[in-house]
Amino acid sequence: MFEYAPAPESRDVVDIRPSYGLFINGEWADALGDAREKTINPASEEVLAEFAVASEADVDRAVSAARKAYDAVWGQMPGRERAKYLFRIARIIQERARELAVLESLDNGKPIRESRDVDLPLVAAHFFYYAGWADKLGYAGLGADPRPLGVAAQVIPWNFPLLMLAWKIAPALACGNTVVLKPAETTPLTALAFAEICRQADLPPGVVNIVTGAGETGQALVNHPDVNKVAFTGSTEVGRLIARSVAGSGKKLTLELGGKAANIVFDDAALDQAVEGIVNGIFFNQGHVCCAGSRLLVQESIEGELLDALKRRLSTLRMGDPLDKNTDIGAINSSAQLAKIKELSDAGESEGAARWSASCPIPEKGFWFPPTLFTGVAQSHRIAREEIFGPVLSVLTFRTPAEAVEKANNSPYGLSAGVWTEKGSRILWMADKLRAGVVWANTFNKFDPTSPFGGYKESGYGREGGRHGLEAYLDVRPM
Ligand code: TAP
């Protein structure tokens, strides 16, 4: 046991207010009710700030502001003008990247190395990329004159708070829609910082509105009758509720839900490279990744060798202060998520799989879970079927490529998969057979704003990113 001692110099770059209101019509506004919540640093359990809980009436104010801005300004503005704002936002994000990275690590628990080197560059890249599309929508292959939808209601999870915001807001604005976004209850701070960035960029009032709160706020937002588009990223369970409530309303819906990706390693794969890919696949962002490679499918003949190398590598990972640049594994985002990870890991043991955890000191305060893997996992085990959303890897074996495909596809999810082999023909064959929205070959968890991302089956529908991501925010019916 050791005391958690946050690195003080990193904290100096952020200015967190003790209390936040809602961001409506370009202004900070008090919520109509008194309900407030606190967001904490999951590495220390200290309170970072208080924020408002938006009621149905607050959501209504935000949607009205978005409607007014759509009708009077943004929906009329030529694409080249909208592009200027998006470029400006992208530049400000780059300028403030250090501060935003620290804020993200404080609120989410992810290692600063990841928020600094992965999240923030991708956030800026997303705004740059969609800024480029704003005046070229007629060339996106979606008809000569595709029109915006109107007001977009966007609800995002806590695992990549600012990146999920960018995935939602950048294409929506590029296509001429206005937005009301609700960040997750446990990670509102970077969305609130983004509100300030909108002001700094002189974005017209009402084009972006941020309403904080819990699930009820999200519910009020997606159910609002004056919303034209709902974009949701989160659990399959909540996605189902939203699909039901939106059905028949005429609102366009995209759902990015859970995953249980297979990371498939063949006996001819470059072993050291595969080990790094497995670690990146499941231990990046503490495994709080929808497309995490949470099922390792390893060819039987190399199982022993691969697992020895993997355990050696896992023993070198450093878990601890997210603001320390040497940290590999940060804090679990909330006590509720930690409880879920523990419950599923315990189920793994009681169903007969063998558990191995890297031995690392666990800080006394905060929410932590060491890198863990299970061997002897059967396809029927809960840890092979359910999304754990934590740093836990389930190891299964296969003998032939066909068996690998069958096991990989034996999941209600279909978001992503990884294939490790030296044979190009096998990569192409596997990519064709795997029922996954993204298939990585000899790499994992690689993202780029130009490439579409999204799932099959219970992982949702619609694509975000790339040219395909525009379709979600445009009326592409023949006029
Ligand atoms: P959820 O519990 O589903 O929450 C997602 C968001 O929805 C949060 O902002 C949440 O608010 C809000 N919400 C909760 N109940 C709602 C309701 N009835 N109506 C409308 N909104 C509601 O998911 P999570 O635990 O934050 O995120 C983890 C999940 O997200 C995982 O399953 C993961 O796979 C998935 N995910 C998917 C992707 C893609 S791209 N497919 C990317 C990242 C994450 P509160 O936070 O206030 O409850």
PDB file of C-alpha atoms and ligand atoms in Angstrom, residues 155-159 164 167 182-186 213-215 218-219 222 232-236 238 241-242 256-259 289-290 387 389 415 453 459 464, ligand 1:
ATOM      1  CA  VAL A 155     -25.175  11.632 -25.478  1.00  0.00           C
ATOM      2  CA  ILE A 156     -21.678  10.340 -24.762  1.00  0.00           C
ATOM      3  CA  PRO A 157     -19.933   8.008 -22.282  1.00  0.00           C
ATOM      4  CA  TRP A 158     -17.038   8.543 -19.875  1.00  0.00           C
ATOM      5  CA  ASN A 159     -14.230   6.513 -21.423  1.00  0.00           C
ATOM      6  CA  MET A 164     -16.369  11.207 -28.054  1.00  0.00           C
ATOM      7  CA  TRP A 167     -16.678  12.461 -32.867  1.00  0.00           C
ATOM      8  CA  LYS A 182     -24.767  15.647 -22.639  1.00  0.00           C
ATOM      9  CA  PRO A 183     -21.468  14.340 -21.270  1.00  0.00           C
ATOM     10  CA  ALA A 184     -21.377  11.402 -18.859  1.00  0.00           C
ATOM     11  CA  GLU A 185     -22.064  12.110 -15.222  1.00  0.00           C
ATOM     12  CA  THR A 186     -18.584  11.069 -14.070  1.00  0.00           C
ATOM     13  CA  GLY A 213     -26.620  15.650 -15.519  1.00  0.00           C
ATOM     14  CA  ALA A 214     -27.292  11.971 -15.057  1.00  0.00           C
ATOM     15  CA  GLY A 215     -29.188   9.435 -17.173  1.00  0.00           C
ATOM     16  CA  GLY A 218     -29.954  12.182 -21.368  1.00  0.00           C
ATOM     17  CA  GLN A 219     -33.409  10.683 -21.490  1.00  0.00           C
ATOM     18  CA  VAL A 222     -33.270  12.204 -26.657  1.00  0.00           C
ATOM     19  CA  PHE A 232     -25.652   7.961 -28.722  1.00  0.00           C
ATOM     20  CA  THR A 233     -22.482   6.228 -27.606  1.00  0.00           C
ATOM     21  CA  GLY A 234     -22.726   4.033 -24.545  1.00  0.00           C
ATOM     22  CA  SER A 235     -23.947   0.690 -23.332  1.00  0.00           C
ATOM     23  CA  THR A 236     -26.080  -1.668 -25.397  1.00  0.00           C
ATOM     24  CA  VAL A 238     -29.208   2.112 -22.736  1.00  0.00           C
ATOM     25  CA  LEU A 241     -33.955   1.999 -24.434  1.00  0.00           C
ATOM     26  CA  ILE A 242     -33.129   4.918 -26.702  1.00  0.00           C
ATOM     27  CA  GLU A 256     -22.346   3.176 -31.014  1.00  0.00           C
ATOM     28  CA  LEU A 257     -22.597   0.496 -28.346  1.00  0.00           C
ATOM     29  CA  GLY A 258     -20.540  -2.185 -26.644  1.00  0.00           C
ATOM     30  CA  GLY A 259     -18.056  -4.746 -27.902  1.00  0.00           C
ATOM     31  CA  VAL A 289     -12.570   0.881 -24.653  1.00  0.00           C
ATOM     32  CA  CYS A 290     -15.619  -0.263 -26.619  1.00  0.00           C
ATOM     33  CA  GLU A 387     -18.243  -6.759 -21.923  1.00  0.00           C
ATOM     34  CA  PHE A 389     -14.884  -2.722 -19.803  1.00  0.00           C
ATOM     35  CA  LEU A 415     -17.477  -3.887 -33.289  1.00  0.00           C
ATOM     36  CA  PHE A 453     -15.934   3.322 -37.159  1.00  0.00           C
ATOM     37  CA  SER A 459     -22.626  -3.050 -31.201  1.00  0.00           C
ATOM     38  CA  GLU A 464     -18.691   7.700 -37.224  1.00  0.00           C
TER      39      GLU A 464
HETATM   40  P1  TAP B   1     -24.116   4.240 -20.470  1.00  0.00           P
HETATM   41  O1  TAP B   1     -24.389   3.916 -19.070  1.00  0.00           O
HETATM   42  O2  TAP B   1     -24.984   3.672 -21.532  1.00  0.00           O
HETATM   43  O3  TAP B   1     -24.099   5.820 -20.569  1.00  0.00           O
HETATM   44  C1  TAP B   1     -23.811   6.513 -21.758  1.00  0.00           C
HETATM   45  C2  TAP B   1     -24.426   7.898 -21.687  1.00  0.00           C
HETATM   46  O4  TAP B   1     -25.846   7.779 -21.701  1.00  0.00           O
HETATM   47  C3  TAP B   1     -24.101   8.665 -20.421  1.00  0.00           C
HETATM   48  O5  TAP B   1     -23.982  10.040 -20.708  1.00  0.00           O
HETATM   49  C4  TAP B   1     -25.315   8.386 -19.565  1.00  0.00           C
HETATM   50  O6  TAP B   1     -25.516   9.329 -18.558  1.00  0.00           O
HETATM   51  C5  TAP B   1     -26.425   8.451 -20.590  1.00  0.00           C
HETATM   52  N1  TAP B   1     -27.640   7.752 -20.223  1.00  0.00           N
HETATM   53  C6  TAP B   1     -27.840   6.818 -19.246  1.00  0.00           C
HETATM   54  N2  TAP B   1     -29.127   6.399 -19.246  1.00  0.00           N
HETATM   55  C7  TAP B   1     -29.757   7.065 -20.252  1.00  0.00           C
HETATM   56  C8  TAP B   1     -31.087   7.048 -20.787  1.00  0.00           C
HETATM   57  N3  TAP B   1     -32.027   6.249 -20.291  1.00  0.00           N
HETATM   58  N4  TAP B   1     -31.379   7.849 -21.841  1.00  0.00           N
HETATM   59  C9  TAP B   1     -30.436   8.632 -22.383  1.00  0.00           C
HETATM   60  N5  TAP B   1     -29.154   8.699 -21.918  1.00  0.00           N
HETATM   61  C10 TAP B   1     -28.820   7.924 -20.874  1.00  0.00           C
HETATM   62  O7  TAP B   1     -22.623   3.810 -20.895  1.00  0.00           O
HETATM   63  P2  TAP B   1     -21.282   4.146 -20.119  1.00  0.00           P
HETATM   64  O8  TAP B   1     -21.183   3.215 -18.978  1.00  0.00           O
HETATM   65  O9  TAP B   1     -21.153   5.611 -19.888  1.00  0.00           O
HETATM   66  O10 TAP B   1     -20.209   3.797 -21.239  1.00  0.00           O
HETATM   67  C11 TAP B   1     -19.706   2.533 -21.412  1.00  0.00           C
HETATM   68  C12 TAP B   1     -20.320   1.869 -22.625  1.00  0.00           C
HETATM   69  O11 TAP B   1     -20.115   2.678 -23.772  1.00  0.00           O
HETATM   70  C13 TAP B   1     -19.688   0.547 -22.950  1.00  0.00           C
HETATM   71  O12 TAP B   1     -20.662  -0.417 -23.220  1.00  0.00           O
HETATM   72  C14 TAP B   1     -18.883   0.837 -24.204  1.00  0.00           C
HETATM   73  O13 TAP B   1     -18.657  -0.264 -25.018  1.00  0.00           O
HETATM   74  C15 TAP B   1     -19.691   1.879 -24.860  1.00  0.00           C
HETATM   75  N6  TAP B   1     -18.890   2.648 -25.790  1.00  0.00           N
HETATM   76  C16 TAP B   1     -19.079   2.433 -27.114  1.00  0.00           C
HETATM   77  C17 TAP B   1     -18.314   3.123 -28.032  1.00  0.00           C
HETATM   78  C18 TAP B   1     -18.536   2.867 -29.480  1.00  0.00           C
HETATM   79  S1  TAP B   1     -17.894   3.911 -30.500  1.00  0.00           S
HETATM   80  N7  TAP B   1     -19.211   1.837 -29.903  1.00  0.00           N
HETATM   81  C19 TAP B   1     -17.368   4.050 -27.613  1.00  0.00           C
HETATM   82  C20 TAP B   1     -17.208   4.250 -26.252  1.00  0.00           C
HETATM   83  C21 TAP B   1     -17.987   3.539 -25.347  1.00  0.00           C
HETATM   84  P3  TAP B   1     -24.833   9.105 -17.119  1.00  0.00           P
HETATM   85  O14 TAP B   1     -23.384   8.933 -17.332  1.00  0.00           O
HETATM   86  O15 TAP B   1     -25.131  10.364 -16.439  1.00  0.00           O
HETATM   87  O16 TAP B   1     -25.502   7.883 -16.552  1.00  0.00           O
END
